[in-house]
XYZ file of C-alpha atoms in Angstrom:
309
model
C 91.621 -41.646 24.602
C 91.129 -40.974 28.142
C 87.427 -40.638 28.903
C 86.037 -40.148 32.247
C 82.356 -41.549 32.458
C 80.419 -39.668 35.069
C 78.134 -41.982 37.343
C 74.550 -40.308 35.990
C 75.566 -41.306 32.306
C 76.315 -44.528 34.013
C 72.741 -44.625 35.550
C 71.089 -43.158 32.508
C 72.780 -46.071 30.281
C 71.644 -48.737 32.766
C 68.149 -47.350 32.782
C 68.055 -47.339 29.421
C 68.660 -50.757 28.841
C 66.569 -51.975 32.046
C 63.227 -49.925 30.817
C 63.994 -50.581 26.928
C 64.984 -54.048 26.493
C 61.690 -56.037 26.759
C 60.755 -53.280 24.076
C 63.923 -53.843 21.583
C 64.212 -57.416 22.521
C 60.505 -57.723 20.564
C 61.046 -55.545 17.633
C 64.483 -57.049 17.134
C 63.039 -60.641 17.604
C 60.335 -59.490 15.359
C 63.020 -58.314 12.483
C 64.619 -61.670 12.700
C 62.170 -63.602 12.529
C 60.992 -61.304 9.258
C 64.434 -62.394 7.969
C 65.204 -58.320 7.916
C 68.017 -59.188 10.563
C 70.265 -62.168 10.708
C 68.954 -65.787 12.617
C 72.058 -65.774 14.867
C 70.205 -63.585 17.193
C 66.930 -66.056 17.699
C 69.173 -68.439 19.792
C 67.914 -69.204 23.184
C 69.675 -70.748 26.275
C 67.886 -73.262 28.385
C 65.835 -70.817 30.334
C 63.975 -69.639 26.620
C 66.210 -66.057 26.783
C 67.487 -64.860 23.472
C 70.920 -63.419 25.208
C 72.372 -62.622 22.187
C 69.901 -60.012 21.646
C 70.612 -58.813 25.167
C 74.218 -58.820 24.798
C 74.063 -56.548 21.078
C 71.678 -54.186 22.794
C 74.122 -53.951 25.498
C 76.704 -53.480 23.292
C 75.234 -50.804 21.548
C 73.951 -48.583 24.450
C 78.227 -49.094 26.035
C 79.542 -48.133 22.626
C 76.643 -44.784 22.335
C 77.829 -43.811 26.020
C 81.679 -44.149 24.752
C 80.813 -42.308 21.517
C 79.541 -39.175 23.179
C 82.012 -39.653 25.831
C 79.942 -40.360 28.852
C 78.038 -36.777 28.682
C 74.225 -36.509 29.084
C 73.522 -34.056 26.540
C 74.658 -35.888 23.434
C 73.420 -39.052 24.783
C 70.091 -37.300 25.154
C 70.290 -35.393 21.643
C 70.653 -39.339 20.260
C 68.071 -40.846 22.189
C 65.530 -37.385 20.934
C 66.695 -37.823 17.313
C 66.078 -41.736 16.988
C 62.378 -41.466 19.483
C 61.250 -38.441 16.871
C 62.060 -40.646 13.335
C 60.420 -43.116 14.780
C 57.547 -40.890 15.432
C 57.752 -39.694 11.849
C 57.688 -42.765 10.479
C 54.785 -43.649 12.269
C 52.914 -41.249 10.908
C 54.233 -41.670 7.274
C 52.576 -45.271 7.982
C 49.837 -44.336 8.841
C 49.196 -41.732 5.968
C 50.654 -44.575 3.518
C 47.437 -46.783 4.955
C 45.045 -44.061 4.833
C 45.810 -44.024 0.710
C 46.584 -47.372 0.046
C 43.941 -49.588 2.464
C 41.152 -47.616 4.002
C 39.251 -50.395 4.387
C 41.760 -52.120 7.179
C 39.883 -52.837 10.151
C 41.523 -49.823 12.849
C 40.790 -50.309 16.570
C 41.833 -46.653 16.678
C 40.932 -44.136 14.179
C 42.714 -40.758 13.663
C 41.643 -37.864 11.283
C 44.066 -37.486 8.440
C 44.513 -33.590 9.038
C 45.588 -34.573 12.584
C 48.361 -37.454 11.170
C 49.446 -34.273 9.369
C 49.898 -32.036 11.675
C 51.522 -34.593 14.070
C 54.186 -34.999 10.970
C 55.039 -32.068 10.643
C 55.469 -31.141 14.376
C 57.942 -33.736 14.921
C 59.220 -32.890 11.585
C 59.967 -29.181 13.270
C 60.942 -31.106 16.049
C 63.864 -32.593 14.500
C 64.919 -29.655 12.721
C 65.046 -28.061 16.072
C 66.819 -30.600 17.723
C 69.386 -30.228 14.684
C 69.924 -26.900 14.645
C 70.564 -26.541 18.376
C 72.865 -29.458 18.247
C 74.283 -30.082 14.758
C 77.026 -32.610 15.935
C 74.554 -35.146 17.679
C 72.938 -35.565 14.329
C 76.647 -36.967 13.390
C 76.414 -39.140 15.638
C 72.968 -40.592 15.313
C 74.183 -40.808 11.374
C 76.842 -43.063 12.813
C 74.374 -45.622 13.838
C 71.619 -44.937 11.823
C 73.441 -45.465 7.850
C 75.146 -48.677 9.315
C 71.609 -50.451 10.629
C 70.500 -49.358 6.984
C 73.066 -50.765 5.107
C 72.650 -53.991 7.277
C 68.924 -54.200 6.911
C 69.064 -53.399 2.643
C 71.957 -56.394 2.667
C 69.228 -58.815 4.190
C 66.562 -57.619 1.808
C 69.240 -58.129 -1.343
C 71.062 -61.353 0.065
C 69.662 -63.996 -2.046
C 71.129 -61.555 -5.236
C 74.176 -61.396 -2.991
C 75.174 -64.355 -2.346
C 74.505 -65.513 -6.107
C 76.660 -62.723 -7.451
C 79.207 -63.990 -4.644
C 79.134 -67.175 -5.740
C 79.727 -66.473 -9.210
C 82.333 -64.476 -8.558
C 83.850 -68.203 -6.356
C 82.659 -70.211 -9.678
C 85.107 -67.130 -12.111
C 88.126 -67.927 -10.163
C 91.174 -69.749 -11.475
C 91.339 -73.590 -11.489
C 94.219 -73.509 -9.331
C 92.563 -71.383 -6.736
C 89.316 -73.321 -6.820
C 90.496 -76.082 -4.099
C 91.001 -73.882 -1.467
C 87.436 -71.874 -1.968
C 85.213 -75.059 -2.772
C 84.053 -75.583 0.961
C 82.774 -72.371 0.821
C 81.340 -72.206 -2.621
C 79.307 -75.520 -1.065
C 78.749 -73.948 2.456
C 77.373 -70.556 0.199
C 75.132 -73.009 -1.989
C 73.516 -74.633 0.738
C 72.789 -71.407 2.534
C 71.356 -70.521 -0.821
C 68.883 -73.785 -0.952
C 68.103 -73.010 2.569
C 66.259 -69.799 1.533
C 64.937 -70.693 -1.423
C 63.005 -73.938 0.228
C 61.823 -71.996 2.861
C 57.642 -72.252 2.314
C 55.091 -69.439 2.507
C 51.577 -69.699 3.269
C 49.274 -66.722 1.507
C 45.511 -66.860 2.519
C 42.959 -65.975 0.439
C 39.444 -65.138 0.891
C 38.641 -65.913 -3.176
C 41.102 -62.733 -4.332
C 40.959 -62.340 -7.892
C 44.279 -62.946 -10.292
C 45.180 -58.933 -9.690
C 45.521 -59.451 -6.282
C 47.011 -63.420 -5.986
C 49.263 -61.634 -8.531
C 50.655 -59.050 -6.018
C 51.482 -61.873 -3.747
C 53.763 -63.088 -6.163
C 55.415 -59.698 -6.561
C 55.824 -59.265 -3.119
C 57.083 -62.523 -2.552
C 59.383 -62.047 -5.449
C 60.555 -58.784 -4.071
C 60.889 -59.158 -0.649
C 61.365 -62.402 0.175
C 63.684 -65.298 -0.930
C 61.822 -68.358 -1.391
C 60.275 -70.852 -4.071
C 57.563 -72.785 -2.209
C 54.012 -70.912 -1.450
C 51.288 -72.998 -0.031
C 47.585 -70.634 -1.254
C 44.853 -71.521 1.092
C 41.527 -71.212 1.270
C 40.006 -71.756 4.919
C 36.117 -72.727 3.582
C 33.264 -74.349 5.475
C 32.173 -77.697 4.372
C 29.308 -76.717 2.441
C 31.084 -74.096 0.342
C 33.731 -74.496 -2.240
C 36.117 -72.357 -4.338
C 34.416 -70.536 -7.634
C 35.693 -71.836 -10.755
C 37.143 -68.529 -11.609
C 39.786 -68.560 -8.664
C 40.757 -72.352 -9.941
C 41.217 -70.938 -13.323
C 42.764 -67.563 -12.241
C 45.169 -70.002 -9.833
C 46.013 -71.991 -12.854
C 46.861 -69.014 -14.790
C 49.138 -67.484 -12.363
C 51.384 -71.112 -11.711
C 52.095 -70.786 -15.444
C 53.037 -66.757 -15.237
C 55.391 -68.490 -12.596
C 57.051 -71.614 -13.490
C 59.753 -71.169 -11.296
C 57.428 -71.232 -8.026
C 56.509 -74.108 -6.698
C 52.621 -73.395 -5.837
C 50.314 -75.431 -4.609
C 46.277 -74.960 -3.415
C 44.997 -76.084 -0.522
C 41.496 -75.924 0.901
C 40.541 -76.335 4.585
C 37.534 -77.200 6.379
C 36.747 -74.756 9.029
C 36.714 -70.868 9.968
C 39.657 -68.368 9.700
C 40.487 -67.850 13.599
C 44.014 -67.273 15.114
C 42.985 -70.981 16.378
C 43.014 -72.101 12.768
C 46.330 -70.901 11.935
C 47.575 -71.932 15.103
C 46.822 -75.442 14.115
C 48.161 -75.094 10.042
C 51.501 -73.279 11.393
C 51.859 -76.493 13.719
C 50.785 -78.648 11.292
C 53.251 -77.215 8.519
C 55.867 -76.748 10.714
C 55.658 -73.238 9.229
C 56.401 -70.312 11.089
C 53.398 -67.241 11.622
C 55.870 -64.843 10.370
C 56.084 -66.544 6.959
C 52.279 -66.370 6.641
C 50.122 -63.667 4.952
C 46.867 -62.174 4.165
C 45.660 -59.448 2.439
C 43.485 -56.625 4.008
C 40.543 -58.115 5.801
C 37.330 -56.450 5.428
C 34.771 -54.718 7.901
C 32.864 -58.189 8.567
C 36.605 -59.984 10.070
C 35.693 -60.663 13.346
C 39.583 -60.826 14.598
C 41.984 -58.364 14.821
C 45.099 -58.905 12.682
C 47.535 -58.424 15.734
C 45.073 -61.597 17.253
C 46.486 -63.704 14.595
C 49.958 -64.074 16.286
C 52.726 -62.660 14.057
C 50.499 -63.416 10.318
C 51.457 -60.466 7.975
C 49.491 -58.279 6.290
C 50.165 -58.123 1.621
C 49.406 -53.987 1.377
């Protein structure tokens, strides 16, 4: 295919990736470290750069300008389509927090009626865009169904990789010496995940709520380790209803290893600073659920520590 790129696509493409990479280079950091996206992209080189998010953004942007063929409008109809569902989404968030956690701590504060009618103007929005253009929604299907299918495949892989090593296991005898290596390679990829530990912080949460941890744990990530910890002052200790509601919940789970932990102190971002150090456990595998009105800190203060909805 003979393509002729004009020079403003050119420029558009290289401002794209100039004014949008410190943006994506975050958010995909962020998705990798959340294990939604795969660790080969966390490497660094010497100077503390992860390139090889650099080099797929690059990547991507080249192969969008050689998709629509170098012309501005398509590459504009893309870029409208993909701003405006994130928009959407946005606002489906926020909606979805209104319902679910109105007592979340919000530097900003917007009406519900006006979330609403920001939906459904980009919602018209995007209808416009498709109706004007109804092949640029073809192409931002191209892109968008893939990065779907990649991100459900990192939700699923621990069921994944079991059902594809079962299927290594079913094989004939006489085919089994030539697939061992990677029956053991898959295996230890497998323990890998599973060992991986998780740190939940609670303020004294009853069993309904420590049990919601576990679900979410079970559902969306792939481990078997969970430290629960209680950050108390020295004078106080934990009521003998959360021992007995903690006891309660590592028999519901017998295949989790839990395990209790109280510390001395005050929950600050300096305090899990110090336990993430300490545990050699990463922020992004640490959670909380909603603090209340009295939290002095802002969850985005705390470094990367997610939030149990």
């Amino acid at each position: 295919m003979a393509t002729i790129i004009s020079v403003n696509a050119v420029l558009v493409l290289s401002g794209a990736v100039l004014t949008s990479f410190v943006g994506v280079n975050g958010l995909i950091k962020r998705m990798t470290l959340d294990r939604i996206l795969p660790n080969y992209f966390l490497k660094e080189n010497k100077k503390g750069s992860t390139y090889r998010i650099l080099i797929l953004f690059f990547l991507l942007c080249v192969s969008v300008l050689l998709v629509t063929n170098g012309e501005i409008g398509p590459l504009a109809g893309v870029y409208a389509l993909s701003f405006l569902t994130v928009m959407a989404f946005f606002a489906i968030g926020n909606i979805l927090l209104k319902i679910r956690r109105a007592r979340l701590p919000r530097p900003e504060y917007a009406s519900p009626i006006s979330v609403l009618i920001a939906l459904i103007a980009v919602i018209v929005a995007i209808y416009g865009n498709i109706k004007t253009k109804p092949a640029y929604l073809l192409t931002f299907l191209t892109y968008f169904f893939p990065s779907i299918l990649i991100v459900t495949a990192m939700l699923g892989r621990k069921d994944i990789m079991f059902f594809i090593a079962k299927i290594l296991k079913s094989t004939k005898k006489s085919y089994r010496k030539h697939i061992i290596k990677g029956e053991r390679s898959l295996n230890l990829s497998i323990n890998r995940l599973t060992e991986q530990q998780f740190v939940f912080f609670s303020k004294g949460d009853d069993i309904s709520t420590l049990n919601k941890v576990m679900m979410y744990l079970h559902e969306n990530e792939v481990t078997n380790r969970i430290k629960i910890v209680s950050v108390l002052e020295e004078y106080q200790n934990p009521t003998h209803q959360f021992l007995s509601d903690f006891d309660a919940l590592d028999r519901a789970y017998p295949e989790v290893d839990m395990e209790y932990i109280i510390e001395e102190g005050q929950f600050t971002p300096q305090k899990v600073d110090e336990l993430s150090i300490r545990w050699n456990i990463p922020k992004n595998f640490m959670f909380i659920s909603s603090p209340g009105e009295r939290f002095s800190h802002r969850v985005e203060d705390l470094g990367g520590v997610r939030l149990i909805l």
